[in-house]
CSV table of C-alpha atoms in Angstrom, one decimal:
chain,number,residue,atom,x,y,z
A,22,UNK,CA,-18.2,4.8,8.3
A,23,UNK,CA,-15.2,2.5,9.6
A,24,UNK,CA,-16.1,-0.5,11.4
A,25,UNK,CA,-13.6,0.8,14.3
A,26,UNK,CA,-13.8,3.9,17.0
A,27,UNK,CA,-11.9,7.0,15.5
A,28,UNK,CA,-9.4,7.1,18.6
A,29,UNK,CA,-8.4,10.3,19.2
A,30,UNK,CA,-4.9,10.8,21.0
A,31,UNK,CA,-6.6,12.3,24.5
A,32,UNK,CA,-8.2,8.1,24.2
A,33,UNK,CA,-5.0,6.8,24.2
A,34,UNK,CA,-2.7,5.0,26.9
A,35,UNK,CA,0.8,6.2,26.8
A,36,UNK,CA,2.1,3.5,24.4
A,37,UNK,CA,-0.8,4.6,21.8
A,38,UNK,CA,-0.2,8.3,22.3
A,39,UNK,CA,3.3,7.3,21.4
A,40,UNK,CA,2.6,5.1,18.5
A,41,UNK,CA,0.0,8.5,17.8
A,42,UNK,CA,3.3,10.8,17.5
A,43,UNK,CA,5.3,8.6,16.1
A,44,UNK,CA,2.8,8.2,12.7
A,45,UNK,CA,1.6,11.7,12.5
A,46,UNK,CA,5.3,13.1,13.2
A,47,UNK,CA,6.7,12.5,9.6
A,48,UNK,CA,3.4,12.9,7.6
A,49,UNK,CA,1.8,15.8,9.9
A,50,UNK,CA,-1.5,17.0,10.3
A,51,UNK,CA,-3.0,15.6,6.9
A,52,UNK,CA,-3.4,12.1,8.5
A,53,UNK,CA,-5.7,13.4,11.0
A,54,UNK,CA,-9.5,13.0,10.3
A,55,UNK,CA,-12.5,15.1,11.5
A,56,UNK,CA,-12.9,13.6,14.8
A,57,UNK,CA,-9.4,13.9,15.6
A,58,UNK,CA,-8.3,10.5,14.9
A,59,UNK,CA,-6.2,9.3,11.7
A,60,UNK,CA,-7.2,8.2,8.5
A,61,UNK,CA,-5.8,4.9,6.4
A,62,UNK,CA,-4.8,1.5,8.3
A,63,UNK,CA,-3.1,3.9,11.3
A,64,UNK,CA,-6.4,4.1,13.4
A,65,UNK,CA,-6.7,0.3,13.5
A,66,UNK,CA,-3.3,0.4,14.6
A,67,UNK,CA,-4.0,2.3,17.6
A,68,UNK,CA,-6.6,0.1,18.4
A,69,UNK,CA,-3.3,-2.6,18.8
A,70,UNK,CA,-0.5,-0.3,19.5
A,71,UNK,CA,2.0,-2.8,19.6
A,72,UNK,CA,1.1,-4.6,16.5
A,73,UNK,CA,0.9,-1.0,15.4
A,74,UNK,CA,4.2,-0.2,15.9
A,75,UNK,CA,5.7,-3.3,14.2
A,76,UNK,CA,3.3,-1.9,11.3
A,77,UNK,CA,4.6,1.3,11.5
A,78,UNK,CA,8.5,0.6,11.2
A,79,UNK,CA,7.7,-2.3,8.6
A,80,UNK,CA,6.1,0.0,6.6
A,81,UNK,CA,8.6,3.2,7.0
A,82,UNK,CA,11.3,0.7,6.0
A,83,UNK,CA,9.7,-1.0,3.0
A,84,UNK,CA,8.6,2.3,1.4
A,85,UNK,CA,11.6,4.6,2.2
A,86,UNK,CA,14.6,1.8,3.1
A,87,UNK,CA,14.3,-0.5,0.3
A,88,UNK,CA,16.7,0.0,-3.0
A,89,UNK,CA,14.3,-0.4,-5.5
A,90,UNK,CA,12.9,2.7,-7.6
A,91,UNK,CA,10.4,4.6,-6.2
A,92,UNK,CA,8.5,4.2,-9.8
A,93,UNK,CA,8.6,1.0,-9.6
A,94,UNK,CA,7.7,0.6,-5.9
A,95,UNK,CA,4.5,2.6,-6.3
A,96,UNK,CA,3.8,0.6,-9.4
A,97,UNK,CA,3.9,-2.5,-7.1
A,98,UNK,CA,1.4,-1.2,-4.5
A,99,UNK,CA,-1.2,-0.3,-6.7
A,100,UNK,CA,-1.2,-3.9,-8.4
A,101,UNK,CA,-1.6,-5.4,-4.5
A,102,UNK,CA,-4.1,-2.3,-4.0
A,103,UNK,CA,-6.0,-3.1,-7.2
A,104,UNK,CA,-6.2,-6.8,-6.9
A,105,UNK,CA,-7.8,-6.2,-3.4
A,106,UNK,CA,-10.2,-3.0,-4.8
A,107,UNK,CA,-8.8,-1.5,-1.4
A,108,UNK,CA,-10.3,1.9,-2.1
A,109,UNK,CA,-7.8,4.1,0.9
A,110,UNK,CA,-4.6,2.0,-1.0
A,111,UNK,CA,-5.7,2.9,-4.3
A,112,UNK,CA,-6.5,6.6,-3.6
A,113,UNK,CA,-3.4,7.2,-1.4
A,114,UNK,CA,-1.3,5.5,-4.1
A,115,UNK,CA,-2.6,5.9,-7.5
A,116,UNK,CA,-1.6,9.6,-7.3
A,117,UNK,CA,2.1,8.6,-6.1
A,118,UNK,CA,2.5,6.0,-8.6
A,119,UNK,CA,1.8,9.3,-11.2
A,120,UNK,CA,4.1,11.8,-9.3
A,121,UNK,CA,6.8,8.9,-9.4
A,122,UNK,CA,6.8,8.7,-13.2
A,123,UNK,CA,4.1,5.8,-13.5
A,124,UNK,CA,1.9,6.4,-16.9
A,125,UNK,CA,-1.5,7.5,-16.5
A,126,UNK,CA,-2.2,4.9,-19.0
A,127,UNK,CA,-0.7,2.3,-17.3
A,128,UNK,CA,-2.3,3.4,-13.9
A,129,UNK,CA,-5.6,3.5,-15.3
A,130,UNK,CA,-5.2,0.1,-16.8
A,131,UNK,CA,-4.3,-1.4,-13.6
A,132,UNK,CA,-7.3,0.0,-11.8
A,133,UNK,CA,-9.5,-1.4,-14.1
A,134,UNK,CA,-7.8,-5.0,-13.9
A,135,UNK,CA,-6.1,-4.9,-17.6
A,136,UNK,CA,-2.7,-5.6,-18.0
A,137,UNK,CA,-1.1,-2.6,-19.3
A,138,UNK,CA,0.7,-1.8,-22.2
A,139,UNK,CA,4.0,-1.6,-21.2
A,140,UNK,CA,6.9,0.3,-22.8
A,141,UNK,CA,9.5,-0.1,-20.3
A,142,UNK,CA,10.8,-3.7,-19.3
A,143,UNK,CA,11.5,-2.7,-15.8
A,144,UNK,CA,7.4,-1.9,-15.2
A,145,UNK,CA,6.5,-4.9,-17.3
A,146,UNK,CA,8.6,-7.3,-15.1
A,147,UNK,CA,7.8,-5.5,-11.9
A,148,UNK,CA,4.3,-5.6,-12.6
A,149,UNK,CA,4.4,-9.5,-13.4
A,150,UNK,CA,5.8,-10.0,-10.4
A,151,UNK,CA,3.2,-8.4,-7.9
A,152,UNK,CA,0.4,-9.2,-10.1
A,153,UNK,CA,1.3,-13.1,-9.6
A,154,UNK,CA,2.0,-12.7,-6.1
A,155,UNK,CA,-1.7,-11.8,-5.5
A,156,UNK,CA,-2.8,-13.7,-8.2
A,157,UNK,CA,-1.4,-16.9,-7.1
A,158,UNK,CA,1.2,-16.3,-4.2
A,159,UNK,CA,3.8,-17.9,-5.9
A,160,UNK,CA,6.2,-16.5,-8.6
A,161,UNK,CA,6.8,-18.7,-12.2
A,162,UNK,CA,10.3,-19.5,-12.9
A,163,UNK,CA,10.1,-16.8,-15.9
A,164,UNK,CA,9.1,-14.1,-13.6
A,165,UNK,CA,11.0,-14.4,-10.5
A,166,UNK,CA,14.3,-15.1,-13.2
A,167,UNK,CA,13.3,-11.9,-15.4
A,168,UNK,CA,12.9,-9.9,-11.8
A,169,UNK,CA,16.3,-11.7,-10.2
A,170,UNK,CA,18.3,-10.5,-13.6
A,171,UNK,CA,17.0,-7.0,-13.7
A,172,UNK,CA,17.1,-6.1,-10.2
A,173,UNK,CA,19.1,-8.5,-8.2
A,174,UNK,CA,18.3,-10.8,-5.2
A,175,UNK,CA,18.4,-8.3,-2.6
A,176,UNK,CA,15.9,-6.5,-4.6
A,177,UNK,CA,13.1,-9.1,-5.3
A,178,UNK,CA,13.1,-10.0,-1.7
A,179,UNK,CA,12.4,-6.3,-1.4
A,180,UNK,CA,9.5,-6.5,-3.7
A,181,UNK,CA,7.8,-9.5,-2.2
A,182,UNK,CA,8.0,-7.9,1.2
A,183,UNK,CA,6.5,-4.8,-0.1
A,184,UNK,CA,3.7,-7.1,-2.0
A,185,UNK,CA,2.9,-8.7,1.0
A,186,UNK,CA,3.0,-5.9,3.4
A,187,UNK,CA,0.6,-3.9,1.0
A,188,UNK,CA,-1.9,-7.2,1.2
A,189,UNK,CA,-1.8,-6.8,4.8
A,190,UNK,CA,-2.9,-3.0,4.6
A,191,UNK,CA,-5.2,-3.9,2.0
A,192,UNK,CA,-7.0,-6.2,4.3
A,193,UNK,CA,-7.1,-4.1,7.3
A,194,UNK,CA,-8.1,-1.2,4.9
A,195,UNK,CA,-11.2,-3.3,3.7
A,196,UNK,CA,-12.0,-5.1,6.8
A,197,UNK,CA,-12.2,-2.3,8.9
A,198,UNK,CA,-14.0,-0.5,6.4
A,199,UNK,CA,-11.7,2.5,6.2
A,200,UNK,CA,-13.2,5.3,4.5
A,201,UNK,CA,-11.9,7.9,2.1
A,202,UNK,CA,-11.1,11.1,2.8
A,203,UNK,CA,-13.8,13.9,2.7
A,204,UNK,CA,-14.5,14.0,-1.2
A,205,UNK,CA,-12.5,11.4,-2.5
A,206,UNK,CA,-14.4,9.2,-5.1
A,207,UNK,CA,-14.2,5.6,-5.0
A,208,UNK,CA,-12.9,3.2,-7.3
A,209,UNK,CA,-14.6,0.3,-7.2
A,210,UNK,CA,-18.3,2.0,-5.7
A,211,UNK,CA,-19.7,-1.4,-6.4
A,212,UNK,CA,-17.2,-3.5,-4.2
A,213,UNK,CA,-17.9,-1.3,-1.2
């Protein structure tokens, strides 16, 4: 059970109901829960429809404006999701990180807090750099030059946005206590 009222959109003023529309519109239906309100970090949102709708664009723009590979994007958000055990980010992820081209293995590893065995530099460098970022919030010299040299400036500030916009959904996931969808198993049962 969340911590937060399940808003429905018939609850909210007219800049909610818009912020409502505005989430639902390019996801649909699926992000609506059985009481009508939505599922993930959007219902807290709609509890603060402004802060919401910075949230909203931020988001959008990290996860479908950015130049980096989707692979390697996903990859990032489940190390942020992991390091948190933010069970909504790991479920909503996990299985995007596999449909983007992520190994199971490597997945798998990461949800149990292992570094994977990596066969491709790009993950291996990628994954360095967001596991340090929660880790430590700070990058080594190594990592941030072996991230600069693969993927370019523009690119690593892409990536540390992401990392920190996916600790911020991590934290509203957990604080809120945002539950999984109708028969989806946690991750981390313990950490609950």
């Amino acid at each position: 059970m969340t911590r937060l009222t399940s808003l429905t959109k018939d609850q909210l003023d007219e800049q909610g109901a818009a912020l409502y529309d505005a989430i639902i519109g390019p996801r649909g239906d699926s992000l609506i829960n059985e009481e009508g309100g939505l599922h993930g970090p959007f219902n807290a949102w709609l509890h603060a429809p402004v802060i919401g709708k910075a949230m909203s664009r931020l988001g959008s723009s990290l996860r479908f404006e950015m130049n980096v590979d989707r692979r390697l994007i996903e990859l990032a958000i489940i190390t942020v999701g992991a390091r948190w055990k933010s069970e909504f980010e790991w479920y909503a992820h996990s299985a995007m990180a596999l449909d983007a081209g992520v190994a199971k293995a490597t997945v798998d590893a990461i949800g149990v807090g292992e570094e994977p065995d990596f066969t491709l530099d790009d993950e291996r460098i990628v994954y360095a750099l967001a596991h340090q970022l929660v880790r430590a919030g700070q990058l080594d010299e190594a990592t941030f030059t072996a991230a600069r040299d693969l993927l370019g400036e523009q690119q690593v500030v892409e990536l540390v946005s992401l990392c920190g916009y996916y600790t911020l959904i991590s934290f509203t996931l957990n604080a809120f206590e945002v539950p999984l969808p109708t028969g989806a198993n946690e991750k981390w049962p313990s950490s609950s």
